[in-house]
Amino acid sequence: MNNALAYNTYAQNNVGIESPQKLIEMLYEGILRFNMQAKRSISLNDIEKRTYWINRSTAIFTELLHSLSFEGEGNVSDYLHGLYSHQLQMLGEANLENSAEKIDAINKVVKGLLEAWRESIALEVD
């Protein structure tokens, strides 16, 4: 993953990001936060807010897709490209269908990604 691209983009607007690795963690956390707001909007039948929060999550997945690096063999980027693309499709469906269940499914995947990311960072530190 081209962490430098995502980091540089984010750092232009925010001060105090510790590292590109921390940025990826923050992006996954952002998706979870925005999706929880989208679920809340669904429960309140607030279409405008639901769309707003889903669009925020969509923007993060899009940025994550654009930051992937496909250099090298056996690269995890191929897997992540398919996974992120599928999550984008599900976000669109969740918005169209007003589906909290689809948001829950996306959150489950993102929680897994976040956990795996944190574990990989911990391994790098050790």
Short mmCIF file of C-alpha atoms in Angstrom, two decimals:
data_model
loop_
_atom_site.label_atom_id
_atom_site.label_comp_id
_atom_site.label_asym_id
_atom_site.label_seq_id
_atom_site.Cartn_x
_atom_site.Cartn_y
_atom_site.Cartn_z
CA MET A 1 0.00 0.00 0.00
CA ASN A 2 1.34 3.44 -0.87
CA ASN A 3 1.00 4.90 2.60
CA ALA A 4 2.99 7.98 1.65
CA LEU A 5 0.33 9.16 -0.82
CA ALA A 6 -2.50 8.85 1.70
CA TYR A 7 -0.34 10.34 4.43
CA ASN A 8 0.69 13.36 2.34
CA THR A 9 -2.90 14.03 1.31
CA TYR A 10 -4.15 13.85 4.87
CA ALA A 11 -1.21 15.71 6.38
CA GLN A 12 -1.88 18.72 4.14
CA ASN A 13 -5.14 19.21 6.01
CA ASN A 14 -4.22 17.97 9.49
CA VAL A 15 -1.30 18.46 11.79
CA GLY A 16 0.01 15.90 14.23
CA ILE A 17 -0.28 12.61 12.35
CA GLU A 18 2.37 10.37 13.81
CA SER A 19 3.01 8.17 10.78
CA PRO A 20 1.52 6.84 7.56
CA GLN A 21 0.74 3.63 9.49
CA LYS A 22 -1.28 5.63 12.02
CA LEU A 23 -3.16 7.30 9.18
CA ILE A 24 -4.43 3.98 7.83
CA GLU A 25 -5.64 3.09 11.32
CA MET A 26 -7.41 6.45 11.54
CA LEU A 27 -9.05 5.92 8.15
CA TYR A 28 -10.46 2.54 9.21
CA GLU A 29 -11.68 4.10 12.47
CA GLY A 30 -13.27 6.92 10.44
CA ILE A 31 -15.22 4.45 8.34
CA LEU A 32 -16.54 2.81 11.50
CA ARG A 33 -17.55 6.18 12.99
CA PHE A 34 -19.24 7.36 9.81
CA ASN A 35 -21.04 4.05 9.37
CA MET A 36 -22.38 4.22 12.91
CA GLN A 37 -23.74 7.69 12.14
CA ALA A 38 -25.28 6.32 8.93
CA LYS A 39 -26.97 3.54 10.93
CA ARG A 40 -28.30 6.10 13.38
CA SER A 41 -29.66 8.14 10.45
CA ILE A 42 -31.33 5.02 9.07
CA SER A 43 -33.03 4.40 12.40
CA LEU A 44 -34.24 8.03 12.41
CA ASN A 45 -35.31 7.74 8.75
CA ASP A 46 -33.12 10.77 7.94
CA ILE A 47 -32.28 10.22 4.29
CA GLU A 48 -30.14 13.34 3.94
CA LYS A 49 -27.88 12.47 6.90
CA ARG A 50 -27.71 8.79 5.90
CA THR A 51 -26.45 9.80 2.48
CA TYR A 52 -24.01 12.28 3.98
CA TRP A 53 -22.41 9.70 6.30
CA ILE A 54 -22.33 6.96 3.66
CA ASN A 55 -20.64 9.41 1.28
CA ARG A 56 -17.98 10.09 3.93
CA SER A 57 -17.26 6.34 4.25
CA THR A 58 -17.24 6.03 0.47
CA ALA A 59 -14.64 8.80 0.22
CA ILE A 60 -12.35 6.95 2.63
CA PHE A 61 -12.65 3.65 0.77
CA THR A 62 -11.96 5.51 -2.48
CA GLU A 63 -8.82 7.08 -0.99
CA LEU A 64 -7.71 3.68 0.30
CA LEU A 65 -8.21 2.23 -3.20
CA HIS A 66 -6.13 4.99 -4.77
CA SER A 67 -3.32 4.51 -2.27
CA LEU A 68 -2.76 0.83 -3.12
CA SER A 69 0.57 -0.10 -4.67
CA PHE A 70 0.63 -3.06 -7.03
CA GLU A 71 4.40 -3.38 -7.26
CA GLY A 72 5.97 -6.71 -6.36
CA GLU A 73 4.71 -10.28 -6.40
CA GLY A 74 2.18 -11.75 -4.02
CA ASN A 75 1.07 -8.28 -3.07
CA VAL A 76 -1.81 -7.91 -0.67
CA SER A 77 -2.97 -4.92 -2.73
CA ASP A 78 -4.77 -7.22 -5.18
CA TYR A 79 -6.82 -8.65 -2.32
CA LEU A 80 -7.49 -5.24 -0.79
CA HIS A 81 -8.54 -3.79 -4.14
CA GLY A 82 -11.27 -6.41 -4.46
CA LEU A 83 -12.29 -6.07 -0.82
CA TYR A 84 -12.47 -2.26 -0.90
CA SER A 85 -14.38 -2.35 -4.20
CA HIS A 86 -16.91 -4.76 -2.72
CA GLN A 87 -17.34 -2.56 0.36
CA LEU A 88 -17.98 0.42 -1.91
CA GLN A 89 -20.65 -1.56 -3.74
CA MET A 90 -22.25 -2.55 -0.44
CA LEU A 91 -22.25 1.07 0.77
CA GLY A 92 -24.14 2.04 -2.36
CA GLU A 93 -26.62 -0.76 -1.78
CA ALA A 94 -27.00 0.21 1.89
CA ASN A 95 -27.82 3.75 0.82
CA LEU A 96 -30.30 2.69 -1.86
CA GLU A 97 -31.99 0.07 0.33
CA ASN A 98 -31.80 2.04 3.60
CA SER A 99 -30.12 -1.07 5.03
CA ALA A 100 -28.57 -1.08 8.49
CA GLU A 101 -27.78 -4.77 7.96
CA LYS A 102 -25.45 -3.97 5.06
CA ILE A 103 -23.75 -1.31 7.15
CA ASP A 104 -23.26 -3.94 9.88
CA ALA A 105 -21.68 -6.31 7.33
CA ILE A 106 -19.31 -3.57 6.17
CA ASN A 107 -18.41 -2.73 9.77
CA LYS A 108 -17.57 -6.36 10.45
CA VAL A 109 -15.10 -6.34 7.55
CA VAL A 110 -13.58 -3.00 8.56
CA LYS A 111 -13.18 -4.16 12.17
CA GLY A 112 -11.29 -7.19 10.85
CA LEU A 113 -9.10 -4.97 8.68
CA LEU A 114 -8.41 -2.64 11.59
CA GLU A 115 -7.47 -5.52 13.87
CA ALA A 116 -5.18 -7.05 11.23
CA TRP A 117 -3.61 -3.64 10.56
CA ARG A 118 -2.89 -3.07 14.24
CA GLU A 119 -1.37 -6.55 14.53
CA SER A 120 0.87 -5.95 11.51
CA ILE A 121 2.06 -2.65 12.96
CA ALA A 122 2.78 -4.33 16.30
CA LEU A 123 4.86 -6.96 14.50
CA GLU A 124 6.87 -4.24 12.75
CA VAL A 125 7.66 -2.60 16.08
CA ASP A 126 8.84 -5.85 17.70
#
